[in-house]
N, CA, C and O of each residue as an XYZ file, in Angstrom:
728
protein
N      14.326    -25.866    144.516
C      15.351    -27.342    143.707
C      15.103    -26.700    142.018
O      16.133    -26.304    141.473
N      14.228    -26.630    141.479
C      14.266    -26.561    139.965
C      14.265    -25.030    139.736
O      13.911    -24.216    140.589
N      14.888    -24.592    137.946
C      14.606    -23.681    138.338
C      13.850    -23.204    136.644
O      13.052    -24.140    136.676
N      13.599    -22.670    135.605
C      12.346    -22.747    134.828
C      13.822    -21.820    133.932
O      14.415    -20.890    134.477
N      14.107    -22.249    132.767
C      15.144    -22.417    132.225
C      14.484    -21.266    130.713
O      13.357    -21.713    130.501
N      14.653    -20.491    130.049
C      14.575    -19.773    128.774
C      15.360    -19.545    127.953
O      16.148    -18.674    128.322
N      15.544    -19.924    126.957
C      16.697    -20.259    125.851
C      15.822    -20.046    124.213
O      15.156    -20.943    123.698
N      16.062    -18.437    123.511
C      15.311    -18.631    122.397
C      14.268    -18.860    122.654
O      13.832    -19.616    121.786
N      13.586    -18.662    123.335
C      11.033    -18.431    123.053
C      11.111    -19.326    124.032
O      10.507    -19.012    125.058
N      11.872    -20.708    124.031
C      11.741    -22.041    124.727
C      11.900    -21.863    126.641
O      12.591    -21.342    127.517
N      11.221    -22.349    126.511
C      11.011    -22.733    128.760
C      10.801    -24.241    128.450
O      10.390    -24.943    127.527
N      11.348    -24.379    129.828
C      10.894    -25.635    130.301
C      11.570    -25.772    131.550
O      12.530    -25.039    131.788
N      11.123    -26.754    132.505
C      11.525    -26.723    133.948
C      11.585    -27.859    134.670
O      12.432    -28.752    134.673
N       9.964    -27.635    135.664
C      10.311    -29.049    136.370
C       9.569    -30.144    135.606
O       9.567    -31.154    136.309
N       9.039    -30.315    134.629
C       8.963    -31.632    134.090
C       9.938    -32.217    133.516
O       9.709    -33.274    132.928
N      11.317    -31.654    133.545
C      12.510    -32.526    133.304
C      13.457    -32.804    134.977
O      14.155    -31.973    135.557
N      13.237    -33.856    135.292
C      13.984    -33.790    137.115
C      15.538    -34.694    136.339
O      16.382    -34.931    137.203
N      15.756    -34.956    135.551
C      17.170    -35.583    135.576
C      18.022    -34.966    135.224
O      17.728    -34.582    134.092
N      19.186    -34.517    135.570
C      20.542    -33.524    134.774
C      20.558    -33.659    133.251
O      20.379    -32.780    132.409
N      20.896    -35.391    133.038
C      21.013    -35.607    132.277
C      20.416    -34.754    130.740
O      21.067    -34.256    129.822
N      18.132    -34.912    131.071
C      17.933    -33.912    130.592
C      18.052    -32.918    130.425
O      17.804    -32.636    129.252
N      18.399    -31.906    131.156
C      17.884    -30.419    131.248
C      19.766    -30.265    130.545
O      20.055    -29.132    130.158
N      20.917    -31.386    130.421
C      21.940    -31.239    129.195
C      21.643    -31.279    128.228
O      21.763    -30.282    127.516
N      21.203    -32.258    127.831
C      20.664    -32.332    126.400
C      19.492    -31.237    126.024
O      19.519    -30.866    124.850
N      18.678    -30.786    126.688
C      18.199    -29.740    126.366
C      18.756    -28.261    125.834
O      18.380    -27.483    124.957
N      19.840    -28.266    126.804
C      20.407    -27.153    126.315
C      21.549    -27.172    124.965
O      21.774    -26.105    124.392
N      22.246    -28.459    124.504
C      22.316    -29.292    123.024
C      21.445    -28.867    122.664
O      21.723    -27.809    122.099
N      20.145    -29.135    122.639
C      19.343    -28.800    121.373
C      18.735    -27.453    120.849
O      18.447    -26.864    119.807
N      18.711    -27.283    122.678
C      18.351    -25.479    121.876
C      19.797    -24.866    121.579
O      19.477    -23.775    121.106
N      20.402    -24.882    121.575
C      21.606    -24.251    121.275
C      21.643    -24.556    119.497
O      21.341    -25.492    118.757
N      22.088    -23.448    119.376
C      22.285    -22.798    117.986
C      24.077    -22.881    117.462
O      24.530    -21.751    117.643
N      24.768    -23.466    117.109
C      25.959    -23.300    116.801
C      26.067    -22.622    115.144
O      25.233    -23.023    114.332
N      26.956    -21.751    114.762
C      27.541    -22.077    113.539
C      27.963    -22.588    112.892
O      28.925    -23.304    113.172
N      27.356    -22.465    111.424
C      27.576    -24.117    110.747
C      28.940    -24.325    110.842
O      29.335    -25.376    111.347
N      29.654    -23.574    110.479
C      31.701    -23.713    110.126
C      31.836    -24.066    111.190
O      32.234    -25.229    111.123
N      31.682    -23.551    112.879
C      32.204    -24.643    114.087
C      31.781    -26.112    113.681
O      32.455    -27.142    113.663
N      30.215    -25.847    113.301
C      29.761    -28.104    113.284
C      31.160    -28.599    112.222
O      31.908    -29.564    112.379
N      31.170    -27.662    111.240
C      31.551    -28.528    109.709
C      33.605    -29.332    110.876
O      34.236    -30.354    111.149
N      33.598    -27.742    111.045
C      35.529    -27.937    111.782
C      35.482    -28.939    112.745
O      36.262    -29.891    112.706
N      34.351    -28.762    113.894
C      34.469    -30.161    114.571
C      34.406    -31.049    114.325
O      34.973    -31.925    114.978
N      33.194    -31.480    112.522
C      33.373    -32.727    112.485
C      35.033    -33.495    111.699
O      35.580    -34.595    111.786
N      35.422    -31.863    110.774
C      36.745    -32.242    110.361
C      37.648    -32.776    111.013
O      38.155    -33.790    110.533
N      38.141    -32.255    112.331
C      38.655    -32.801    113.398
C      38.594    -34.175    113.794
O      39.503    -34.991    113.642
N      37.470    -34.390    114.312
C      36.764    -35.728    114.885
C      37.227    -36.984    113.755
O      37.100    -38.155    114.116
N      37.767    -36.661    112.376
C      37.933    -37.505    111.355
C      39.274    -38.240    111.526
O      39.680    -39.024    110.668
N      39.673    -38.080    112.190
C      41.116    -38.489    113.111
C      41.237    -39.461    113.883
O      42.267    -40.114    114.053
N      39.838    -39.678    114.579
C      40.226    -40.926    115.625
C      38.636    -41.365    114.811
O      37.921    -41.967    115.612
N      38.107    -41.220    113.705
C      36.894    -42.081    113.567
C      37.432    -43.141    112.681
O      38.086    -43.081    111.640
N      36.989    -44.104    113.365
C      37.799    -45.755    113.194
C      37.566    -46.064    111.634
O      38.403    -46.491    110.839
N      35.761    -45.632    111.313
C      35.913    -46.097    109.267
C      36.630    -44.736    108.675
O      36.085    -44.496    107.598
N      37.373    -44.017    108.887
C      38.212    -42.922    108.023
C      39.655    -43.777    107.989
O      40.502    -43.802    107.096
N      39.635    -44.345    109.050
C      41.522    -44.840    109.446
C      41.638    -46.172    108.384
O      42.525    -46.517    107.603
N      40.506    -46.664    108.685
C      40.323    -48.666    108.102
C      40.302    -47.977    106.630
O      40.724    -48.647    105.688
N      39.878    -46.807    106.429
C      39.802    -46.336    104.960
C      41.476    -45.420    104.260
O      41.993    -45.036    103.211
N      41.591    -45.455    105.008
C      43.267    -44.709    104.831
C      43.895    -45.966    104.913
O      44.602    -46.250    103.945
N      43.823    -46.726    105.752
C      44.956    -47.851    106.079
C      44.691    -48.622    104.314
O      45.584    -49.034    103.572
N      43.336    -48.614    104.069
C      43.426    -50.171    102.492
C      43.871    -48.920    101.210
O      44.322    -49.354    100.150
N      43.690    -47.189    101.421
C      44.327    -46.939    100.646
C      45.958    -47.401    100.267
O      46.481    -47.953     99.298
N      46.378    -46.944    101.376
C      48.014    -46.836    101.759
C      48.803    -48.602    101.063
O      49.793    -48.944    100.416
N      47.640    -49.245    101.696
C      47.935    -50.732    101.232
C      47.849    -51.424    100.169
O      48.566    -52.373     99.851
N      46.682    -50.820     99.399
C      46.245    -50.565     98.038
C      47.323    -50.276     97.077
O      47.646    -51.169     96.293
N      47.728    -49.500     97.054
C      49.189    -48.348     96.707
C      50.619    -49.254     97.245
O      51.624    -49.338     96.539
N      50.527    -49.751     98.298
C      51.638    -50.706     98.545
C      51.870    -51.881     97.357
O      52.748    -51.988     96.500
N      50.838    -52.614     97.642
C      50.363    -53.663     96.594
C      50.721    -53.613     95.532
O      51.496    -54.327     94.897
N      49.960    -52.434     95.193
C      49.837    -52.005     93.357
C      51.466    -51.658     92.961
O      51.844    -51.835     91.803
N      52.397    -51.153     94.009
C      53.910    -51.043     93.717
C      54.524    -52.531     93.481
O      54.812    -53.052     92.404
N      54.634    -53.025     94.685
C      54.952    -54.423     94.793
C      54.702    -55.755     93.425
O      55.561    -56.539     93.024
N      52.907    -55.612     92.838
C      52.883    -55.700     91.477
C      53.674    -55.792     90.874
O      54.379    -56.798     90.794
N      53.869    -54.341     89.996
C      55.142    -54.069     89.528
C      55.920    -54.636     88.969
O      56.140    -54.916     87.791
N      56.688    -54.944     90.586
C      58.118    -54.903     90.294
C      57.694    -56.734     90.944
O      58.775    -57.323     90.941
N      56.626    -57.660     91.420
C      56.914    -58.495     91.371
C      56.233    -59.418     90.515
O      56.687    -60.562     90.528
N      55.070    -59.149     89.636
C      54.592    -60.443     89.188
C      55.301    -60.215     86.899
O      56.041    -59.671     86.079
N      54.005    -61.376     87.254
C      54.456    -61.877     85.727
C      53.855    -62.408     85.486
O      53.978    -63.610     85.250
N      52.974    -61.800     85.436
C      51.429    -61.013     84.130
C      51.447    -59.718     84.180
O      50.653    -59.349     83.316
N      52.004    -58.609     84.816
C      52.436    -57.291     83.863
C      53.330    -57.477     83.031
O      54.524    -57.544     83.322
N      52.628    -57.638     81.325
C      53.681    -57.306     80.368
C      54.998    -56.030     80.997
O      56.181    -56.236     81.268
N      54.635    -55.444     81.027
C      56.001    -53.945     80.921
C      56.329    -54.272     82.517
O      57.527    -54.218     82.795
N      55.431    -54.601     83.588
C      56.150    -54.549     85.374
C      55.804    -53.226     85.424
O      54.735    -52.624     85.319
N      57.080    -52.869     85.629
C      57.373    -51.588     86.452
C      56.554    -50.369     85.350
O      57.039    -50.357     84.219
N      55.249    -49.259     85.621
C      55.517    -48.175     84.383
C      54.965    -47.437     84.492
O      53.753    -47.632     84.398
N      55.511    -45.947     84.792
C      55.904    -44.881     85.641
C      54.633    -44.397     85.103
O      54.073    -43.735     85.977
N      53.943    -44.453     84.023
C      52.930    -43.444     83.986
C      50.974    -44.553     84.294
O      49.890    -44.070     83.969
N      51.153    -45.962     84.950
C      50.181    -45.981     85.064
C      50.441    -45.606     86.975
O      49.468    -45.259     87.643
N      51.408    -45.702     87.419
C      52.031    -45.811     88.620
C      51.847    -43.809     89.012
O      51.284    -43.397     90.026
N      52.097    -43.440     88.580
C      51.468    -41.747     87.926
C      50.427    -41.654     88.449
O      50.245    -41.095     89.531
N      49.081    -42.495     87.366
C      48.135    -42.171     87.361
C      47.348    -43.153     88.351
O      46.450    -43.976     88.177
N      47.624    -42.985     88.776
C      46.855    -44.707     89.830
C      47.364    -43.014     91.337
O      46.573    -42.364     92.020
N      48.620    -42.930     91.283
C      48.699    -42.073     92.403
C      47.271    -40.768     92.474
O      46.397    -40.589     93.323
N      47.542    -40.143     91.322
C      46.784    -39.479     91.883
C      45.554    -39.273     91.419
O      44.976    -38.207     91.633
N      44.858    -40.530     90.543
C      43.664    -40.758     91.240
C      43.109    -41.440     92.414
O      41.942    -41.227     92.743
N      44.003    -42.396     93.191
C      43.867    -41.950     94.649
C      44.117    -40.797     95.771
O      43.668    -40.886     96.913
N      44.897    -39.697     95.292
C      45.121    -39.134     96.031
C      43.658    -38.232     95.923
O      42.941    -38.564     96.866
N      43.103    -37.355     95.194
C      42.393    -36.810     94.476
C      40.834    -38.166     95.491
O      40.210    -37.428     96.252
N      40.490    -39.060     95.550
C      39.801    -39.895     95.428
C      39.459    -39.393     97.318
O      38.444    -39.060     97.931
N      41.067    -39.600     97.729
C      40.414    -39.445     99.101
C      41.015    -37.793     99.924
O      41.339    -37.602    101.096
N      40.980    -36.920     98.866
C      40.646    -35.224     99.603
C      39.598    -35.812     98.469
O      40.215    -36.573     97.724
N      38.633    -35.732     98.219
C      37.558    -36.102     98.014
C      36.791    -36.702     99.288
O      36.509    -35.895    100.174
N      36.507    -37.755     99.422
C      36.311    -38.749    100.973
C      36.225    -37.833    102.070
O      35.300    -37.687    102.868
N      37.318    -37.240    101.994
C      37.911    -36.531    103.332
C      37.521    -35.399    103.445
O      37.470    -34.863    104.552
N      37.069    -34.624    102.044
C      36.031    -33.255    102.128
C      34.288    -33.735    102.479
O      33.600    -33.117    103.291
N      33.812    -34.886    101.724
C      32.871    -34.889    101.408
C      31.748    -35.343    103.064
O      30.670    -34.963    103.519
N      33.148    -36.633    103.580
C      32.243    -37.369    104.662
C      32.188    -36.375    105.941
O      31.293    -36.399    106.786
N      33.288    -35.506    105.937
C      32.996    -34.760    107.330
C      31.081    -33.310    107.178
O      30.160    -33.040    107.948
N      31.484    -32.862    105.723
C      30.145    -32.390    105.727
C      28.937    -33.116    105.317
O      27.939    -32.423    105.514
N      28.652    -34.364    104.775
C      27.740    -34.774    104.908
C      27.683    -34.657    106.566
O      26.813    -34.162    107.283
N      28.770    -35.213    106.857
C      27.818    -35.939    108.582
C      27.282    -34.525    109.311
O      26.337    -34.578    110.098
N      27.928    -33.297    109.008
C      27.602    -31.915    109.881
C      26.217    -31.879    109.532
O      25.603    -31.502    110.530
N      25.324    -32.129    108.437
C      23.991    -31.601    107.055
C      23.813    -32.774    107.468
O      23.957    -33.309    106.368
N      23.585    -33.763    108.267
C      22.663    -34.861    108.982
C      22.719    -35.856    108.156
O      22.307    -36.857    108.741
N      23.131    -36.168    106.703
C      23.442    -37.518    106.484
C      24.563    -38.405    107.104
O      25.568    -38.559    106.409
N      24.530    -38.842    107.986
C      25.330    -39.565    108.294
C      25.374    -40.777    108.024
O      26.366    -41.340    108.487
N      24.502    -41.568    107.300
C      24.207    -42.910    106.519
C      24.769    -43.004    105.575
O      25.589    -43.855    105.229
N      24.169    -41.663    104.787
C      24.508    -41.659    103.014
C      26.492    -41.266    102.939
O      27.050    -41.373    101.847
N      27.407    -40.793    104.346
C      28.381    -40.297    104.067
C      29.135    -42.150    105.006
O      30.361    -42.107    105.117
N      28.686    -43.074    105.386
C      28.831    -43.709    105.557
C      29.006    -44.852    104.779
O      30.036    -45.509    104.627
N      27.722    -45.051    104.225
C      27.978    -46.031    103.320
C      28.652    -45.557    101.974
O      29.044    -46.459    101.234
N      28.836    -44.246    101.566
C      30.113    -43.787    101.067
C      30.744    -44.473    101.066
O      30.636    -45.467    100.348
N      32.194    -44.160    102.285
C      33.332    -44.502    103.121
C      33.679    -45.908    102.447
O      34.714    -46.351    101.949
N      31.806    -46.674    102.715
C      32.206    -47.753    103.069
C      32.294    -48.932    101.172
O      32.856    -49.966    100.809
N      31.438    -47.981    100.599
C      31.633    -48.339     99.381
C      32.983    -48.520     98.710
O      33.558    -49.442     98.131
N      33.351    -46.800     99.140
C      35.126    -47.170     98.593
C      35.715    -48.477     98.970
O      36.106    -49.274     98.117
N      35.790    -48.730    100.432
C      36.709    -49.416    101.303
C      35.875    -50.858    100.053
O      37.012    -51.329    100.022
N      35.465    -51.336     99.603
C      35.205    -53.062     99.492
C      35.945    -52.732     97.909
O      36.583    -53.537     97.230
N      35.601    -51.133     97.547
C      36.449    -51.139     95.718
C      37.995    -50.960     96.318
O      38.849    -51.310     95.502
N      38.562    -50.433     97.713
C      40.219    -50.092     97.465
C      40.550    -51.872     97.744
O      41.536    -52.353     97.187
N      39.357    -53.069     98.933
C      40.120    -54.240     99.097
C      39.734    -54.769     97.766
O      40.826    -54.809     97.199
N      39.098    -55.080     97.154
C      38.909    -55.967     95.729
C      40.389    -55.846     94.721
O      41.003    -56.830     94.309
N      40.769    -54.410     94.456
C      41.214    -53.818     94.234
C      42.824    -54.327     94.677
O      43.652    -54.454     93.775
N      43.299    -54.672     96.438
C      43.872    -55.391     96.924
C      43.649    -56.830     96.724
O      44.683    -57.401     97.070
N      43.002    -57.453     96.428
C      43.319    -59.051     96.453
C      43.098    -58.930     95.094
O      43.280    -60.146     95.025
N      42.820    -58.537     93.644
C      42.943    -58.641     92.547
C      44.673    -58.243     92.348
O      45.402    -58.964     91.667
N      45.162    -57.041     93.027
C      47.276    -56.934     93.202
C      47.655    -57.832     93.837
O      48.859    -57.589     93.913
N      47.401    -59.150     94.617
C      47.847    -59.967     95.255
C      47.938    -61.396     93.972
O      48.898    -62.006     93.500
N      46.260    -61.512     93.731
C      45.873    -62.385     92.055
C      46.924    -62.184     91.688
O      47.777    -63.034     91.943
N      47.354    -60.802     90.826
C      48.142    -61.124     89.931
C      49.884    -61.318     90.207
O      50.834    -61.002     89.491
N      49.834    -61.949     91.503
C      51.609    -61.770     91.805
C      51.095    -63.229     92.846
O      51.318    -63.333     94.053
N      50.421    -64.171     92.034
C      50.675    -65.498     92.521
C      50.081    -65.559     94.312
O      50.482    -66.383     95.134
N      49.215    -64.634     94.536
C      49.419    -64.772     96.162
C      48.064    -65.321     96.954
O      47.651    -64.350     97.588
N      47.309    -66.315     97.159
C      45.875    -66.209     96.949
C      45.668    -65.855     98.264
O      46.406    -65.868     99.249
N      44.146    -65.433     98.030
C      43.699    -65.500     99.354
C      42.440    -65.856     99.073
O      41.624    -65.108     98.535
N      42.246    -66.922     99.396
C      40.612    -68.062     99.864
C      40.144    -67.689    100.848
O      38.929    -67.703    100.651
N      40.453    -67.161    102.366
C      39.336    -66.726    102.961
C      39.456    -65.263    103.286
O      39.298    -64.891    104.448
N      39.818    -64.127    101.995
C      39.226    -63.361    101.360
C      37.685    -63.059    100.977
O      36.875    -62.196    101.315
N      37.662    -64.296    100.021
C      36.055    -63.774     99.195
C      35.249    -63.579    100.262
O      34.890    -62.415    100.435
N      34.858    -64.406    101.035
C      33.712    -64.885    101.651
C      33.369    -62.954    102.324
O      32.226    -62.515    102.449
N      34.569    -62.178    102.629
C      34.568    -60.936    103.192
C      34.059    -59.978    101.762
O      33.263    -59.043    101.846
N      34.560    -60.338    100.762
C      34.405    -59.267     99.775
C      32.893    -59.747     99.728
O      32.413    -59.649    100.857
N      31.977    -60.235     98.797
C      31.406    -61.402     99.108
C      29.120    -60.753     99.456
O      28.031    -60.605     98.901
N      30.062    -60.619    101.102
C      29.054    -60.283    102.743
C      28.486    -58.418    101.917
O      27.354    -57.955    101.777
N      30.311    -57.624    101.429
C      29.993    -56.486    101.911
C      29.375    -55.959    100.118
O      28.809    -54.895     99.867
N      29.694    -57.022     99.149
C      28.990    -56.755     98.614
C      27.393    -56.719     98.038
O      26.728    -55.863     97.453
N      27.110    -58.201     98.546
C      25.429    -58.095     99.105
C      24.891    -56.745    100.034
O      23.859    -56.153     99.719
N      25.730    -56.336    101.226
C      25.515    -55.636    101.854
C      25.687    -54.174    101.606
O      25.358    -53.355    102.464
N      26.397    -53.685     99.989
C      26.777    -52.347     99.707
C      25.746    -52.397     98.681
O      25.305    -51.394     98.121
N      25.261    -53.951     98.379
C      24.618    -53.907     96.792
C      25.819    -53.330     95.680
O      25.425    -52.660     94.726
N      27.188    -53.594     95.828
C      27.791    -53.210     94.627
C      28.229    -54.494     93.840
O      27.862    -55.581     94.287
N      29.052    -54.441     92.604
C      29.147    -55.218     91.550
C      31.038    -55.937     92.381
O      32.005    -55.262     92.732
N      30.855    -57.449     92.412
C      31.946    -58.424     92.473
C      32.775    -58.679     91.534
O      32.674    -58.995     90.349
N      33.677    -58.475     92.309
C      35.275    -58.503     91.129
C      35.065    -59.909     90.292
O      34.741    -61.056     90.599
N      35.432    -59.194     89.020
C      35.096    -60.677     87.674
C      36.600    -60.708     87.817
O      37.393    -59.773     87.937
N      36.800    -62.043     87.773
C      38.307    -62.607     86.790
C      38.640    -62.612     85.633
O      39.804    -62.482     85.253
N      37.361    -62.809     84.694
C      37.560    -61.695     83.461
C      37.150    -60.562     83.000
O      36.399    -60.472     82.029
N      37.715    -59.348     83.812
C      37.479    -57.783     83.767
C      39.227    -57.971     83.779
O      40.150    -58.477     84.418
N      38.921    -57.185     82.606
C      40.644    -56.473     81.996
C      40.328    -55.053     82.311
O      39.114    -54.851     82.297
N      40.893    -54.236     82.530
C      40.558    -52.625     82.331
C      40.980    -51.891     81.497
O      40.806    -50.678     81.383
N      41.876    -52.975     80.526
C      42.741    -52.339     79.664
C      41.691    -52.334     78.284
O      42.121    -51.716     77.310
N      40.415    -52.955     78.165
C      39.008    -53.225     77.898
C      38.155    -51.903     77.514
O      37.552    -51.760     76.450
N      38.233    -50.610     78.966
C      37.661    -49.709     78.831
C      38.394    -48.239     79.015
O      39.546    -48.078     79.417
N      37.781    -47.559     78.760
C      38.329    -46.219     78.636
C      38.413    -45.812     79.911
O      37.489    -46.139     80.656
N      39.865    -44.768     80.618
C      40.398    -44.778     81.421
C      39.215    -43.864     82.418
O      38.838    -43.873     83.590
N      38.881    -43.004     80.994
C      37.697    -41.111     81.949
C      36.445    -41.863     81.604
O      35.929    -41.824     82.721
N      35.461    -42.614     80.756
C      34.675    -42.229     80.624
C      33.630    -43.809     80.777
O      32.458    -44.156     80.917
N      35.438    -44.555     80.588
C      34.361    -45.891     81.079
C      33.787    -46.523     79.761
O      32.916    -47.389     79.848
N      33.957    -46.373     79.323
C      33.131    -46.782     77.536
C      34.174    -48.210     77.851
O      35.025    -48.317     78.734
N      33.661    -49.505     76.513
C      33.836    -50.774     76.462
C      34.507    -50.023     75.138
O      33.878    -49.221     74.448
N      36.063    -50.463     74.862
C      36.928    -50.293     73.680
C      37.595    -51.387     73.676
O      38.791    -51.189     73.463
N      37.165    -53.013     73.902
C      38.417    -53.995     73.512
C      37.547    -54.554     72.514
O      36.768    -53.709     72.074
N      37.421    -55.692     72.014
C      36.412    -57.190     71.791
C      35.125    -57.070     71.719
O      34.801    -57.658     72.751
N      33.943    -56.648     71.127
C      32.864    -56.777     71.296
C      32.405    -58.279     70.590
O      33.285    -58.596     69.791
N      31.664    -58.967     70.620
C      32.042    -60.325     70.202
C      30.497    -60.421     69.324
O      29.470    -60.462     70.000
N      30.439    -60.441     68.359
C      29.373    -60.772     67.220
C      28.009    -62.022     67.645
O      28.105    -63.185     68.037
N      26.695    -61.086     67.334
C      25.985    -62.154     67.913
C      25.521    -62.598     66.598
O      24.795    -63.588     66.501
C-alpha cells in the first residue's frame, strides 16, 4: 500500500500516511526554474485583490485629479496640461514599478514586504483622493478614521491640511517655500 519515493536524494515512505502529505512533499522537493515561478506570480496578479484594489485607487486618483482641475475653485489655473502630464507620467511609472516588483518580491519569498509596499502606495493614493475631494469642496469625514488607522498600521505620515506641494521641489523633495525665522 505504501511506496517508498526517492526524489533528488531524499526518501520518504511509510511515515507519510495521508495523500496530502505526500503531495506536499512532492511540491517541496520539486525544484522549479526561477523564470517559471516569476512568470506564474506575474500572471496571478490579475486575480490578486491587493493589486486590483491598488489599480482601482490609481484610476480613481487620476479621475479625481482631472475632475478637480475642471471643478475646483481653489486651483488658480484650474486645468494645467503640464501638471496633468507630470501626474500621468508619475502614476504610470509607479504602476509599472509596483506591477514589476510585487511578483518579483513574492517569488523570492518576501511576501510581507511586497504586501506592505502595495498597501503603503494604496494609503498614499487614498490620501491623494481625499485631498482632491477636499479641494473640490466635497467633505468625506467618514474616510478620516480609515486613513488614520492605515497610517498607524503602516507607520506612515498622515495627510496635513497645511501641506502645500508647491513649497517642495518635485524631484528632490527639498523645501523651497517660505522658511520661518526664529
